[in-house]
Tab-separated table of N, CA and C in Angstrom:
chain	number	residue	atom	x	y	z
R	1	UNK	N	11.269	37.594	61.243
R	1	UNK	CA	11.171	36.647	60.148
R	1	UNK	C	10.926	35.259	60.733
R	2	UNK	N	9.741	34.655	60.021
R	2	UNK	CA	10.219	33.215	60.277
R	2	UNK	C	10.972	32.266	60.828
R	3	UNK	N	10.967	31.434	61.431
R	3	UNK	CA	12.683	30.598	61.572
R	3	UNK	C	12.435	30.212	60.727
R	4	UNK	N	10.980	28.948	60.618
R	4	UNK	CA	10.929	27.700	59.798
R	4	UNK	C	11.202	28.157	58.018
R	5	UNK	N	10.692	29.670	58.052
R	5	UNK	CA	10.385	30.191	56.039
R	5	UNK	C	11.965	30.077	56.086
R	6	UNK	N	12.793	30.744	57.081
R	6	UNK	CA	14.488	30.893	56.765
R	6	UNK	C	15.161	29.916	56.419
R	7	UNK	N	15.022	28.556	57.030
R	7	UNK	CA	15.225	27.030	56.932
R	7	UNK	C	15.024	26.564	55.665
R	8	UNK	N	13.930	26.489	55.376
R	8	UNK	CA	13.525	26.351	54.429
R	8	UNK	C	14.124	27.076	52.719
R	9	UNK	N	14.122	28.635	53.063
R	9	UNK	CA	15.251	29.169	52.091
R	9	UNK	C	16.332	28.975	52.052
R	10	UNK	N	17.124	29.039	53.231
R	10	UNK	CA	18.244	28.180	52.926
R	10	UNK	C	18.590	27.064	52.426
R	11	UNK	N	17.698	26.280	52.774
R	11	UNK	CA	18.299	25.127	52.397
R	11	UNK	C	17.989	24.994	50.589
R	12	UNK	N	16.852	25.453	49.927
R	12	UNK	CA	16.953	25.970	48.590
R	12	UNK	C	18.124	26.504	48.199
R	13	UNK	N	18.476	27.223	48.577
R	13	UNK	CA	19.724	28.137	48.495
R	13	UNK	C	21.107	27.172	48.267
R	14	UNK	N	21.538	26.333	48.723
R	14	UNK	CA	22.368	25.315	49.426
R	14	UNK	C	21.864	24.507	48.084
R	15	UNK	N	20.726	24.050	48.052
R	15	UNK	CA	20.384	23.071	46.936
R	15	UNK	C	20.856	23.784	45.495
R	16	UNK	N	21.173	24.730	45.254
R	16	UNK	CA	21.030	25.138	43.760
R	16	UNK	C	22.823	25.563	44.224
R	17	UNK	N	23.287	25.753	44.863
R	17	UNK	CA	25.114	25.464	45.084
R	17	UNK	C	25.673	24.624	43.813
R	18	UNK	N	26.909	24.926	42.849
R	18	UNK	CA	27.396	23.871	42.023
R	18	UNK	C	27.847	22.802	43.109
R	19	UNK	N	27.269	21.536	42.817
R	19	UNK	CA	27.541	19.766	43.300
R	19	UNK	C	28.897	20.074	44.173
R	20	UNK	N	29.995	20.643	43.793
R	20	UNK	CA	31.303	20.644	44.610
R	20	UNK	C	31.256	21.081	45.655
R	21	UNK	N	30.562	22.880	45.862
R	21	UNK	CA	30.841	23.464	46.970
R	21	UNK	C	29.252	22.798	47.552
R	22	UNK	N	28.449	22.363	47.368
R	22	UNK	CA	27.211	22.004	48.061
R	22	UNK	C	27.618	20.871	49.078
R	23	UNK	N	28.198	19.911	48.672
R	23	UNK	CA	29.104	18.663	48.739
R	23	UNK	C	29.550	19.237	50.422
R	24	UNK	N	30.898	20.192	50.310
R	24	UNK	CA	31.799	20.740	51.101
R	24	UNK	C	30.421	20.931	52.121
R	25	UNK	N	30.100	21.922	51.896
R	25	UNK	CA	28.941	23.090	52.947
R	25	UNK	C	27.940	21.812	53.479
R	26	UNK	N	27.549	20.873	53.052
R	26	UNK	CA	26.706	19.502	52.965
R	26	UNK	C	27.468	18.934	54.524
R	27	UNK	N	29.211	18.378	53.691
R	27	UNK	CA	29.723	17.644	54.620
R	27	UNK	C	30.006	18.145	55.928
R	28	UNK	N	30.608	19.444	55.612
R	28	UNK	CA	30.727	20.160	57.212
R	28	UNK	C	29.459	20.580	58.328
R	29	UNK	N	28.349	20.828	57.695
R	29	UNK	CA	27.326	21.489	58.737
R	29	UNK	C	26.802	20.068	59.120
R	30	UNK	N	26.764	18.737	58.016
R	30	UNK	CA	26.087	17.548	58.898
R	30	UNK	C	27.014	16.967	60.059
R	31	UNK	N	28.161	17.179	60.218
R	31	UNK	CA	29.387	17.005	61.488
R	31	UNK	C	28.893	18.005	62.441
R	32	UNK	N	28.695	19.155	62.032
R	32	UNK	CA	28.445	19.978	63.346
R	32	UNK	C	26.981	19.822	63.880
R	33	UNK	N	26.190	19.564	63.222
R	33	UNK	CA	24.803	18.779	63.374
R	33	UNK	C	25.140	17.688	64.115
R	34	UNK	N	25.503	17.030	63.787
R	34	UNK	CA	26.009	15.577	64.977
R	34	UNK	C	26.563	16.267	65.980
R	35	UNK	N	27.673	16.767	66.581
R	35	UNK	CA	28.166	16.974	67.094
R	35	UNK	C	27.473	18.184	68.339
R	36	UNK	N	26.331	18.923	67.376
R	36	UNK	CA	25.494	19.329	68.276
R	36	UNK	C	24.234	18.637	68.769
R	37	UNK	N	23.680	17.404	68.046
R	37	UNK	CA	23.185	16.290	68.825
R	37	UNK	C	23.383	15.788	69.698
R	38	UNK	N	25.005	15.768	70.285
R	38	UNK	CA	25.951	15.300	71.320
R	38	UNK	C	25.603	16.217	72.336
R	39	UNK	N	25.588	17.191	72.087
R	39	UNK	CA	25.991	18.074	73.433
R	39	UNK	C	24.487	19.129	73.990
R	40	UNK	N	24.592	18.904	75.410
R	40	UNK	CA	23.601	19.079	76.022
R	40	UNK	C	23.682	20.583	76.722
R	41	UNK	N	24.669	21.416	76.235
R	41	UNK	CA	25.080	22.747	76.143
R	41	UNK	C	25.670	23.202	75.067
R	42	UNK	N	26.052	24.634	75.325
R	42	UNK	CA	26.382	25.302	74.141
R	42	UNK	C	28.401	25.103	73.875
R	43	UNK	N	28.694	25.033	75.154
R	43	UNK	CA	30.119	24.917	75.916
R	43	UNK	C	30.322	23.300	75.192
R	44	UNK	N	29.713	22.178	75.780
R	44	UNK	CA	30.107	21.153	75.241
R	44	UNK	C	30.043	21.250	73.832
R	45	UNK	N	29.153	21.541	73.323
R	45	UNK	CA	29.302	21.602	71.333
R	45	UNK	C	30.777	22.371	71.108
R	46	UNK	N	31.198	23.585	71.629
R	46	UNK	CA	32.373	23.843	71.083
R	46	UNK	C	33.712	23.032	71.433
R	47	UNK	N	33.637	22.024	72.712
R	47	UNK	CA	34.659	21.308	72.914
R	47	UNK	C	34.755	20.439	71.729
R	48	UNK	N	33.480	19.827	71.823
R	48	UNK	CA	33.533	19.074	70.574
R	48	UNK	C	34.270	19.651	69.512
R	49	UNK	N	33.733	20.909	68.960
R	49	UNK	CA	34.188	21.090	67.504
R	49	UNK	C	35.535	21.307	67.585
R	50	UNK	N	35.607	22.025	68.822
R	50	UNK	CA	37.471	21.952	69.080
R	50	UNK	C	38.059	20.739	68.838
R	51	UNK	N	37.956	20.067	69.736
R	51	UNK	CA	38.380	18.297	69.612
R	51	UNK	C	38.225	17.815	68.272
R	52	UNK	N	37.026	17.537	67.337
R	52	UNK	CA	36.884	16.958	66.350
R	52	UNK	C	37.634	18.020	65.079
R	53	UNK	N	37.371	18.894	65.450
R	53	UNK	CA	37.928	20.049	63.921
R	53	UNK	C	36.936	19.335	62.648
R	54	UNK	N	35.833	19.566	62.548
R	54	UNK	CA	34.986	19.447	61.489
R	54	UNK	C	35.734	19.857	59.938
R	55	UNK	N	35.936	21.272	60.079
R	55	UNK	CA	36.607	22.014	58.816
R	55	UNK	C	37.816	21.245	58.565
R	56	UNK	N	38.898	20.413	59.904
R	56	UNK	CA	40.445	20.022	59.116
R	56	UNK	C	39.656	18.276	58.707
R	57	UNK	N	38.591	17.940	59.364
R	57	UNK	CA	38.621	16.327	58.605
R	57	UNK	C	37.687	16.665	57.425
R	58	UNK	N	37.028	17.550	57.000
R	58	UNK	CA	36.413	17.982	55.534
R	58	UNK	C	37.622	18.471	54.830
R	59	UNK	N	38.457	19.173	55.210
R	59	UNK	CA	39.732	19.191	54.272
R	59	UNK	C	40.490	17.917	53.953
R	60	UNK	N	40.409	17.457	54.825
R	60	UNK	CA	41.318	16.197	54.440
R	60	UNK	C	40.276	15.238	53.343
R	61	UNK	N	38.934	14.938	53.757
R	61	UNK	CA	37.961	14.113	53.267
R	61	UNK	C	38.139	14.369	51.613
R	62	UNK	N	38.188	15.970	51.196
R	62	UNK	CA	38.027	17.046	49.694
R	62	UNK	C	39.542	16.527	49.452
R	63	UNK	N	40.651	16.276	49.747
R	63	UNK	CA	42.089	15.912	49.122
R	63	UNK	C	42.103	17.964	49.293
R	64	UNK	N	42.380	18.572	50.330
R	64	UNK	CA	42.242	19.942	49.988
R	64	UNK	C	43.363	20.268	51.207
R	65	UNK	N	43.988	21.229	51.427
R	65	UNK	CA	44.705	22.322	52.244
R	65	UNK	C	43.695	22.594	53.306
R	66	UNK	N	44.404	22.749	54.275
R	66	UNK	CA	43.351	23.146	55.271
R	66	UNK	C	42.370	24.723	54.957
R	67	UNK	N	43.770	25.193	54.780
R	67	UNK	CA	43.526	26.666	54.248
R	67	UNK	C	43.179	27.017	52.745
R	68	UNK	N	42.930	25.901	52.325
R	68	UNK	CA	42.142	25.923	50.403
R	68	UNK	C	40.590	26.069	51.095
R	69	UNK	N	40.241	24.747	51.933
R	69	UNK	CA	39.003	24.516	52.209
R	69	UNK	C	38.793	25.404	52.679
R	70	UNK	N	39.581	26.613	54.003
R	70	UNK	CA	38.356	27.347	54.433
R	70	UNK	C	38.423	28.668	53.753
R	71	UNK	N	38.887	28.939	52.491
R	71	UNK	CA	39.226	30.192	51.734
R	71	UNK	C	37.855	29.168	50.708
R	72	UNK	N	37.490	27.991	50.782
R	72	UNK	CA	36.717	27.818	49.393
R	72	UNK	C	35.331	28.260	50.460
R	73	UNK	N	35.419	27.445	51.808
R	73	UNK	CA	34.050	27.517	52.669
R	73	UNK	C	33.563	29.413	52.885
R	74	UNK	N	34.603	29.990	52.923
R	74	UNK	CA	34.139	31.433	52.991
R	74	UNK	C	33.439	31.993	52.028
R	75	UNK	N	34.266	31.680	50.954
R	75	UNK	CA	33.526	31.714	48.758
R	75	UNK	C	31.807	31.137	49.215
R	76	UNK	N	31.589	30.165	49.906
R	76	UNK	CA	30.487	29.353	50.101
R	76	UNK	C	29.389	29.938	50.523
R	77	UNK	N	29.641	30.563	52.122
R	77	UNK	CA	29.195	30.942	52.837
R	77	UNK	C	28.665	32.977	52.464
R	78	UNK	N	29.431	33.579	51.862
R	78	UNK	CA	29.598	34.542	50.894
R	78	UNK	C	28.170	34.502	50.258
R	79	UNK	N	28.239	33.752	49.445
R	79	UNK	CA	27.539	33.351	47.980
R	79	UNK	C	25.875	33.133	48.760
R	80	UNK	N	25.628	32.126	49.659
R	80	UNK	CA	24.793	31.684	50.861
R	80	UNK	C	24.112	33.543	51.014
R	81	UNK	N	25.078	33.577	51.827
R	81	UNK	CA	24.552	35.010	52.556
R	81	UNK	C	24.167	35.940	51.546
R	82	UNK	N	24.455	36.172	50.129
R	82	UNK	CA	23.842	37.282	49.486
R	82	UNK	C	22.627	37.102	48.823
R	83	UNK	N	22.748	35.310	48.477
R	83	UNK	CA	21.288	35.326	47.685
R	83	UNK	C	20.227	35.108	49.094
R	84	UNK	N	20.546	34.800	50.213
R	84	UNK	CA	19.271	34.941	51.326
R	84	UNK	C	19.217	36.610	51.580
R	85	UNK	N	20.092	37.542	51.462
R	85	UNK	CA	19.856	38.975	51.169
R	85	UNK	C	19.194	39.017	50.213
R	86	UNK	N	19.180	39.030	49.036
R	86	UNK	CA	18.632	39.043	48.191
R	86	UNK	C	17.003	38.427	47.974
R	87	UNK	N	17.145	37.325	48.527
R	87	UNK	CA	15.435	36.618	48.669
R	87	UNK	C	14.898	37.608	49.736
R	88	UNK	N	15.523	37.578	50.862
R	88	UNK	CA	14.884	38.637	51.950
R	88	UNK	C	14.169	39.671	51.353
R	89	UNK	N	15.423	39.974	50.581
R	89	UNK	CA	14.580	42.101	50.218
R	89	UNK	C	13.272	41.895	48.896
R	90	UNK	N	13.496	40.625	48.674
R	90	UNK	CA	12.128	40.382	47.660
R	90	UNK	C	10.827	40.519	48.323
R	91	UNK	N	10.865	40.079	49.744
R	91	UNK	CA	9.820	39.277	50.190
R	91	UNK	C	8.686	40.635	51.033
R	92	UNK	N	7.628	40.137	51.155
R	92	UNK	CA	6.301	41.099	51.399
R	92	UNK	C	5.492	40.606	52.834
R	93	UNK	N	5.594	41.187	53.851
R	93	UNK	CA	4.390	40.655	55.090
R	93	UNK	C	3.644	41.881	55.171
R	94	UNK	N	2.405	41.309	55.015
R	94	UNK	CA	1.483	42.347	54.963
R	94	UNK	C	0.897	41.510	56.659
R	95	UNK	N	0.464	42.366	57.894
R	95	UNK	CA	-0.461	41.892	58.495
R	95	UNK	C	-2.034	42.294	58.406
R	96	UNK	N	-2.467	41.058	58.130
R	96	UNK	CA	-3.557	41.020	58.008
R	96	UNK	C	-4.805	40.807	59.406
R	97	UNK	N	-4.290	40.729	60.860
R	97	UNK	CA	-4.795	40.127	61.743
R	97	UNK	C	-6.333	41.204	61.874
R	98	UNK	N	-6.167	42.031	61.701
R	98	UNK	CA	-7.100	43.087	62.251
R	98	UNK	C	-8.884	42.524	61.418
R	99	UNK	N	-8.648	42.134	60.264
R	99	UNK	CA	-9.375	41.523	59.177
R	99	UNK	C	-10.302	40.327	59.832
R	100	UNK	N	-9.412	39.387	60.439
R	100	UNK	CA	-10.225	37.974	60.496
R	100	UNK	C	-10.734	38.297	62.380
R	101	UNK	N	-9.775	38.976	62.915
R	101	UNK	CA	-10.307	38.925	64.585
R	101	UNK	C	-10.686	38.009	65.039
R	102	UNK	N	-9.702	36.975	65.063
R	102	UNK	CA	-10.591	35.241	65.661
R	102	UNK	C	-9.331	35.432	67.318
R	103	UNK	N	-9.579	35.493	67.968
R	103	UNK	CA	-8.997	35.226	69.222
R	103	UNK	C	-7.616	35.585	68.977
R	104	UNK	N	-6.522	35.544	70.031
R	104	UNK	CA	-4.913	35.678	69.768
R	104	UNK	C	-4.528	35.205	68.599
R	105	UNK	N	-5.036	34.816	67.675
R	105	UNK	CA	-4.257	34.583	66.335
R	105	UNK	C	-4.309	35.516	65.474
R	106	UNK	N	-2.613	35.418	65.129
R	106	UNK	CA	-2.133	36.508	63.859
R	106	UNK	C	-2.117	36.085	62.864
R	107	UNK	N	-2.869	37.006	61.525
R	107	UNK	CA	-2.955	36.016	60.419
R	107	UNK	C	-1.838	37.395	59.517
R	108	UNK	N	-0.811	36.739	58.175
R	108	UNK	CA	-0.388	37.380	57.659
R	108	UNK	C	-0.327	36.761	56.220
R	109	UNK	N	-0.122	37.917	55.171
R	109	UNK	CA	-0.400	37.600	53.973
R	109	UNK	C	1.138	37.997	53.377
R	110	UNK	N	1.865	36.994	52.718
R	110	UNK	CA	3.261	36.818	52.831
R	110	UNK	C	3.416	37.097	51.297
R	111	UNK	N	4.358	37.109	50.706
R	111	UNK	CA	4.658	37.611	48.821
R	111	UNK	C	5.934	37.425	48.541
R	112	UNK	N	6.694	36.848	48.018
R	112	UNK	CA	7.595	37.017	47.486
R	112	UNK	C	7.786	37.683	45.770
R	113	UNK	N	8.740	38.141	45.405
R	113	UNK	CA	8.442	38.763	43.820
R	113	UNK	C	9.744	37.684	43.656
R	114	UNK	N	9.357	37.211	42.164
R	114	UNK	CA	9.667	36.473	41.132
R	114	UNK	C	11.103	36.493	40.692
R	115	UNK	N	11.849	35.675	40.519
R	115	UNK	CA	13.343	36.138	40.142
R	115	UNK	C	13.398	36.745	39.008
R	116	UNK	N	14.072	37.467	38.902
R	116	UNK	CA	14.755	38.323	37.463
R	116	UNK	C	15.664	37.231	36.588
R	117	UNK	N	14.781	36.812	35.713
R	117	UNK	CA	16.077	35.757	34.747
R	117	UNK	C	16.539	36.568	33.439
């Protein structure tokens, strides 16, 4: 799959979140985004997140329990993961490369089907 199409769905995904939990999922991944701006390994990013605790200063930021926020961030992350299941199993790659034969380039003809309202 894609990275950039996945990015991109997600973050749709994230956008249509009710304002509260978008907010939460918003505030915590842009801390760990910084925090992985910081670090020039994979080891330093987790000191960081160790050190900073992203999830206990977003609990505190929400007026929330440590353990409200990450019982609401799981509800979040849950919800996240089924509708990108869900967009996934919609979606169609047909390869088409054999068709155009222009040098090493792969050409593909992509589809998604329509939501069910």
């Amino acid at each position: 799959m894609n990275e950039h199409l996945m990015e991109i769905i997600g973050r749709e995904i994230v956008a249509s979140l009710p304002a509260p939990e978008r907010s939460m999922y918003e505030f915590v991944t842009a801390l760990e985004d910084e925090y992985a701006s910081m670090s020039a390994t994979s080891e330093e990013f987790m000191q960081l997140l160790v050190k900073h605790a992203p999830h206990r200063q977003a609990a505190a930021h929400f007026s929330l329990s440590f353990g409200e926020f990450i019982q609401t961030m799981r509800k979040i992350e849950e919800t996240i993961n089924a509708e990108m299941d869900l967009r996934l199993s919609r979606m169609t790659w047909i390869d088409c490369t054999d068709r155009f034969r222009q040098g090493d380039t792969q050409y593909f003809y992509f589809s998604m089907e329509p939501e069910e309202k």
